[in-house]
Short mmCIF file of C-alpha atoms and ligand atoms in Angstrom, two decimals:
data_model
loop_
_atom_site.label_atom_id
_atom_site.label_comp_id
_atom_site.label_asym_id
_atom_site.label_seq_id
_atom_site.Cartn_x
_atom_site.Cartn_y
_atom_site.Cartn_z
CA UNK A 615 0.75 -24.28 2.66
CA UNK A 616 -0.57 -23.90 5.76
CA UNK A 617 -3.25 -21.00 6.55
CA UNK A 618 -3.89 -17.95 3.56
CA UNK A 619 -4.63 -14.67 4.49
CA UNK A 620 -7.37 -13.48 1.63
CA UNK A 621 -7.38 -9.11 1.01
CA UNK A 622 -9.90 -7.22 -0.34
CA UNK A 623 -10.25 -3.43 -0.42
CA UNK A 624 -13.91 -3.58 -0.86
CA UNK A 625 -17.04 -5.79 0.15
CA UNK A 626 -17.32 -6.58 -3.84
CA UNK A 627 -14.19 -7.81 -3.73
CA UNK A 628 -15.02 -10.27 -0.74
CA UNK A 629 -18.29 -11.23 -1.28
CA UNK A 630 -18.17 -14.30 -2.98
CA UNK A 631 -15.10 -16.18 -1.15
CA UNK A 632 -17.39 -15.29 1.85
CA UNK A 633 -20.45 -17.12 0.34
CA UNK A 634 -17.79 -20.14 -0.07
CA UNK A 635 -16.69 -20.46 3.46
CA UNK A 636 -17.21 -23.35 5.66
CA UNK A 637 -17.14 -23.54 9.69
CA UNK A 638 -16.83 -19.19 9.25
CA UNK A 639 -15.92 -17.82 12.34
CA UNK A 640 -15.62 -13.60 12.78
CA UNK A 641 -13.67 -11.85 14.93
CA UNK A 642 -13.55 -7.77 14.53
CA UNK A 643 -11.00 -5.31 15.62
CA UNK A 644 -9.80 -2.08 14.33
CA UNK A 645 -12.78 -2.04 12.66
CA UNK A 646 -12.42 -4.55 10.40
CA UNK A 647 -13.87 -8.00 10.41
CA UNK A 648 -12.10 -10.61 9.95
CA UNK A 649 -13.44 -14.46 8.62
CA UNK A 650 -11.31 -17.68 9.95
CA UNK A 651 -12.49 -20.95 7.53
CA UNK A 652 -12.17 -22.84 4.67
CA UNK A 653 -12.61 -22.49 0.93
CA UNK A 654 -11.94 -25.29 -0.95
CA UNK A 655 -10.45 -27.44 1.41
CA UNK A 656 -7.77 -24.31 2.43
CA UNK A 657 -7.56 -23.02 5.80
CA UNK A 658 -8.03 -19.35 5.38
CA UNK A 659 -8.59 -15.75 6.89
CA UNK A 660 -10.26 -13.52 4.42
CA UNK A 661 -11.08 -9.71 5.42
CA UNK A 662 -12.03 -6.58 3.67
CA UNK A 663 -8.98 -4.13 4.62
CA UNK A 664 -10.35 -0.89 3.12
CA UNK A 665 -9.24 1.23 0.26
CA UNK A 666 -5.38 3.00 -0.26
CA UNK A 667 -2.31 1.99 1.00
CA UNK A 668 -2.78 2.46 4.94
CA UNK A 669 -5.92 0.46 5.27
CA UNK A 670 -4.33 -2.74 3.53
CA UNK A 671 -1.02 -2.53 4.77
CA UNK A 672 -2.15 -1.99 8.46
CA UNK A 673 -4.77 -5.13 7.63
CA UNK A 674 -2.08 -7.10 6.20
CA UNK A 675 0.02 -6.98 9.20
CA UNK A 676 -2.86 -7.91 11.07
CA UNK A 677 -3.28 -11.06 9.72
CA UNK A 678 0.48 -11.79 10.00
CA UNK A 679 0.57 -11.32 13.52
CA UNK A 680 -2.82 -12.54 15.16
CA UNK A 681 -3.96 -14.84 12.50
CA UNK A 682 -0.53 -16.44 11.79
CA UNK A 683 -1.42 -16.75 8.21
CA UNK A 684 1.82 -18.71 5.75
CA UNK A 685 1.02 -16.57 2.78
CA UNK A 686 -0.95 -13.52 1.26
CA UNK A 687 -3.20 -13.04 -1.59
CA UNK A 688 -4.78 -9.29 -2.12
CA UNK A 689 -7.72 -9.63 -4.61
CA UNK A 690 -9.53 -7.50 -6.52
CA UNK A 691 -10.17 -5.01 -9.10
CA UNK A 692 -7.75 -2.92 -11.45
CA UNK A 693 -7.54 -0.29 -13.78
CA UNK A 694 -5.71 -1.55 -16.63
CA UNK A 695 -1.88 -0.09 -17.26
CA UNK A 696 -1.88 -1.27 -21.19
CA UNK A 697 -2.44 -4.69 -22.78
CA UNK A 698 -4.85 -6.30 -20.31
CA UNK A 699 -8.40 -5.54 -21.53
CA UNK A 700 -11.69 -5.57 -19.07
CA UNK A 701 -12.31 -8.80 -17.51
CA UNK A 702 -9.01 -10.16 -18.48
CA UNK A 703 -6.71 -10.84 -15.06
CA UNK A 704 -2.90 -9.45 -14.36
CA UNK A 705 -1.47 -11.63 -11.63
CA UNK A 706 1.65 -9.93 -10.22
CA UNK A 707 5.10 -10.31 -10.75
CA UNK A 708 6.21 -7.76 -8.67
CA UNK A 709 4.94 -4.50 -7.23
CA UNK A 710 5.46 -0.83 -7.22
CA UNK A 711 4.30 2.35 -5.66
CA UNK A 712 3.46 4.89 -8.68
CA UNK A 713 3.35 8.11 -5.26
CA UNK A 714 5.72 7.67 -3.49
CA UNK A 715 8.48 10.33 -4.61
CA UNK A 716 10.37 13.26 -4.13
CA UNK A 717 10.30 17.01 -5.62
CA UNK A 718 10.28 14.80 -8.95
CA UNK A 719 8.24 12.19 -9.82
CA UNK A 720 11.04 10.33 -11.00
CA UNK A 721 13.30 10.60 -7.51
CA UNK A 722 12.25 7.36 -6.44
CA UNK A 723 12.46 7.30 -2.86
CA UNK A 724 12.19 3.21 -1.51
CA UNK A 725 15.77 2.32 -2.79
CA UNK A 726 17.25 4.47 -1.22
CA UNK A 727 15.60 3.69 2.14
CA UNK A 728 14.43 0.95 4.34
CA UNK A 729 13.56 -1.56 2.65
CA UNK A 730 15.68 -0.99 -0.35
CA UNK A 731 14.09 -1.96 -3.32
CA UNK A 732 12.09 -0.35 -6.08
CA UNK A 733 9.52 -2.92 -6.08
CA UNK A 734 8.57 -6.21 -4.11
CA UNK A 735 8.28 -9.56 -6.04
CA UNK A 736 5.50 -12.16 -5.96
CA UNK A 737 6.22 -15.51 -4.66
CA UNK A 738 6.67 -17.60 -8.12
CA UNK A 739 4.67 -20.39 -7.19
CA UNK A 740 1.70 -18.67 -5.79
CA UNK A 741 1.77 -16.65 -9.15
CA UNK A 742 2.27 -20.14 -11.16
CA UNK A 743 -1.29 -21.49 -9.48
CA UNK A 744 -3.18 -18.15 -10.43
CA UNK A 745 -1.95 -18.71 -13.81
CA UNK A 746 -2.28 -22.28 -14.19
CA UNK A 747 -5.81 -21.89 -12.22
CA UNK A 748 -6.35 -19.32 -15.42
CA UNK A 749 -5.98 -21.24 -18.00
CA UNK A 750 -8.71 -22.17 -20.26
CA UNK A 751 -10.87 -19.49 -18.19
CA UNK A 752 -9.58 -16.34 -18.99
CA UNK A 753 -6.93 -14.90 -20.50
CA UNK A 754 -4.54 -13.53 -18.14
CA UNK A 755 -1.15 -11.92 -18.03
CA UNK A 756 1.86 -11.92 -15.54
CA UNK A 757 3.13 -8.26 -14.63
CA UNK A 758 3.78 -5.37 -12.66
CA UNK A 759 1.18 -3.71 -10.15
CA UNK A 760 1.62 0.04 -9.59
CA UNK A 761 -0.14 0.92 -6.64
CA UNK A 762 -0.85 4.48 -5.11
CA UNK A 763 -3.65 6.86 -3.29
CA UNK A 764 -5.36 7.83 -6.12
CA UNK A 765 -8.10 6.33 -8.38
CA UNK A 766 -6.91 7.11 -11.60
CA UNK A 767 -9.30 8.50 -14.12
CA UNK A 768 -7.50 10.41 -16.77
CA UNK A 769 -5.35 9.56 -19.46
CA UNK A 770 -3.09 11.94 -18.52
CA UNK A 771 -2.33 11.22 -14.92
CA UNK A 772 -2.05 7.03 -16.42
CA UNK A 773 0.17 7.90 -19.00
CA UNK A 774 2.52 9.32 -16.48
CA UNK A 775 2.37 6.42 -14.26
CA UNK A 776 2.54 3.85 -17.39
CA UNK A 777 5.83 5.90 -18.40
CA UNK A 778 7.46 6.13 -15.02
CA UNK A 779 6.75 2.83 -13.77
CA UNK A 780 5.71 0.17 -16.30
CA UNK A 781 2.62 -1.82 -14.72
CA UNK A 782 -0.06 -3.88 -15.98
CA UNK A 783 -2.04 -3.18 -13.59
CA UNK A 784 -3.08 0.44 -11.55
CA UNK A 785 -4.80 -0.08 -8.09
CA UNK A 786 -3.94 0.71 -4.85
CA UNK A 787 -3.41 -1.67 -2.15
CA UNK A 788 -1.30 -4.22 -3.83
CA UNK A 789 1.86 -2.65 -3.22
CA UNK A 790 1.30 -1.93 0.17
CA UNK A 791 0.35 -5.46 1.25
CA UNK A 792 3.26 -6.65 -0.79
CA UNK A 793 5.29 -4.23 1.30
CA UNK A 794 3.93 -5.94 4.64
CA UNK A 795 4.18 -8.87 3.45
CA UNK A 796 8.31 -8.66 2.74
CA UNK A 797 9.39 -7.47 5.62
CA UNK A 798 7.95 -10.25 7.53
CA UNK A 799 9.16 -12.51 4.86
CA UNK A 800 5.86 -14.02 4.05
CA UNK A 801 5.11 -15.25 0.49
CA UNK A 802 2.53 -13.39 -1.69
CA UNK A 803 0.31 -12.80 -4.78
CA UNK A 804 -1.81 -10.17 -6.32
CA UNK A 805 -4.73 -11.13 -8.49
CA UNK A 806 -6.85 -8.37 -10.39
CA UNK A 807 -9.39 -8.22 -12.55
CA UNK A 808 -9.83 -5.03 -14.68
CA UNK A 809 -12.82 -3.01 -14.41
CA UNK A 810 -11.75 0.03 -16.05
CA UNK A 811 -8.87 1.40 -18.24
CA UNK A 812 -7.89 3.98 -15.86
CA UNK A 813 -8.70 6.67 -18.83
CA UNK A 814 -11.15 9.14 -18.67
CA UNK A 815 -13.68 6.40 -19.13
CA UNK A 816 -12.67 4.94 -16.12
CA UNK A 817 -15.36 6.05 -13.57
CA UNK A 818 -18.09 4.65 -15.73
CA UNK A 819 -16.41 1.55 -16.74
CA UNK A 820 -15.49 0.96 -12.62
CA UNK A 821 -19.38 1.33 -11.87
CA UNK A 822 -20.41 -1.66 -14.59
CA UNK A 823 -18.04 -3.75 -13.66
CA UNK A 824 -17.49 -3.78 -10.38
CA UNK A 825 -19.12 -6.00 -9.24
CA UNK A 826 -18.21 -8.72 -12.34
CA UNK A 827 -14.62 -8.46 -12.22
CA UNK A 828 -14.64 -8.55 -8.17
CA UNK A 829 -15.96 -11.75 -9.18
CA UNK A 830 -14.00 -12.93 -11.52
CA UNK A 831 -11.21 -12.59 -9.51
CA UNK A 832 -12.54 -14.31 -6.62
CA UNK A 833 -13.27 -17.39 -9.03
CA UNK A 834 -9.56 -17.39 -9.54
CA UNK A 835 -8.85 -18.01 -6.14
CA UNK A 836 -11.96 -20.47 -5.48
CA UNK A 837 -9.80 -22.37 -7.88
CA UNK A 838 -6.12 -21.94 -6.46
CA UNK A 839 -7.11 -22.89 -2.87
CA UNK A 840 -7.62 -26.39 -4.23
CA UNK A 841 -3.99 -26.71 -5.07
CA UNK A 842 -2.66 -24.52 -1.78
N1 ADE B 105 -9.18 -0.01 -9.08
C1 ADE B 105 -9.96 -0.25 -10.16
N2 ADE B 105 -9.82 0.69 -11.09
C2 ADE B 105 -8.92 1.57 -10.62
C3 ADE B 105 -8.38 2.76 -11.12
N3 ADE B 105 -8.72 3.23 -12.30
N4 ADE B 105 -7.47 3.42 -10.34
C4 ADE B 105 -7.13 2.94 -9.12
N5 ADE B 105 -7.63 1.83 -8.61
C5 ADE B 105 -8.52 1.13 -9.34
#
């Protein structure tokens, strides 16, 4: 598939594919560095983009235009949006902002302008080889990411989101790579691993696991590159 451009918001969430790279070269600019090499036999450039929506998406184009990369995959961790229990992974079918509204939370402003859509979807294929590189691992479901500026941390504020815009997953940079990522008509996937329930629990839960479900994740991948 040519060369993958690897996302994480947060060194946890890079650590490991690092450890994996072979002939690792680093180049840094607006202060993030970036790491050109292989993992599993794939040609990739993995970088930690930062946390919230501007970091990634300003990363992601990034490694569209000076990397060249033929697809995107944004790892990671997730507060859960229902079913998905911790450690269990939701790779995404499509993605959603959950913040980015009018007066009412329910104007939803993206369909009505540039680029038109009320969520972006996930290159089927890429999101077959997370599954398929799932199976017999983990259990792990296909569904919607809702992504904002917020780390959510009351039942309240998730219930809202759940009831407004249906995800499996709550983080918030998957949406905005995905958003990067379909304008310049490049292919993606979001894989998460839930730390948390995004409840009032969720701060506590985050802090244990981390670290595990960064990892997790990144196992995913380790596996998927073979395939790529
Ligand atoms: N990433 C992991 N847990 C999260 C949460 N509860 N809210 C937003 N992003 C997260």
């Amino acid at each position: 598939m040519g060369k993958i451009g690897i996302l994480g918001a947060m060194t946890s969430e890079i650590t490991l594919l690092k450890g994996r790279m072979s002939d690792r070269r680093e180049t840094t600019r607006a202060g993030r560095t970036f790491y050109e090499g292989k993992i599993s036999g794939a040609d990739v450039v993995l970088v930690c983009c930062g946390v919230g929506k501007v970091n990634s998406a300003l990363t992601c184009q990034m490694v569209i235009d000076w990397f060249g990369v033929d697809a995107v995959i944004n790892i990671g961790v997730a507060g859960s949006g229902g079913e998905a229990k911790v450690r269990e992974i939701v790779v995404s079918s499509d993605a959603i902002y959950h913040d980015l509204h009018g007066l009412n939370a329910e104007d939803e402003i993206l369909p009505q302008c540039y680029p038109f859509v009320r969520s972006f979807q996930a290159d089927p294929k890429l999101v077959q080889l997370a599954m398929d590189a799932c199976k017999g691992r983990v259990k792990a479901y296909t569904g919607r990411i809702a992504t904002g500026d917020q780390f959510i941390g009351s039942k309240d504020v998730k219930d809202d989101i759940v009831a407004r815009t249906h995800p499996m997953a709550i983080e918030m940079e998957g949406t905005s790579i995905a958003h990067a990522c379909a304008v310049n008509d490049i292919p993606f996937v979001i894989i998460r691993s839930i730390s948390d329930n995004a409840d009032d629990g969720a701060e506590m839960s985050f802090d244990t696991f981390e670290t595990i479900a960064a990892n997790d994740a990144a196992e995913i991948v380790t596996t998927m590159l073979q395939k790529l």
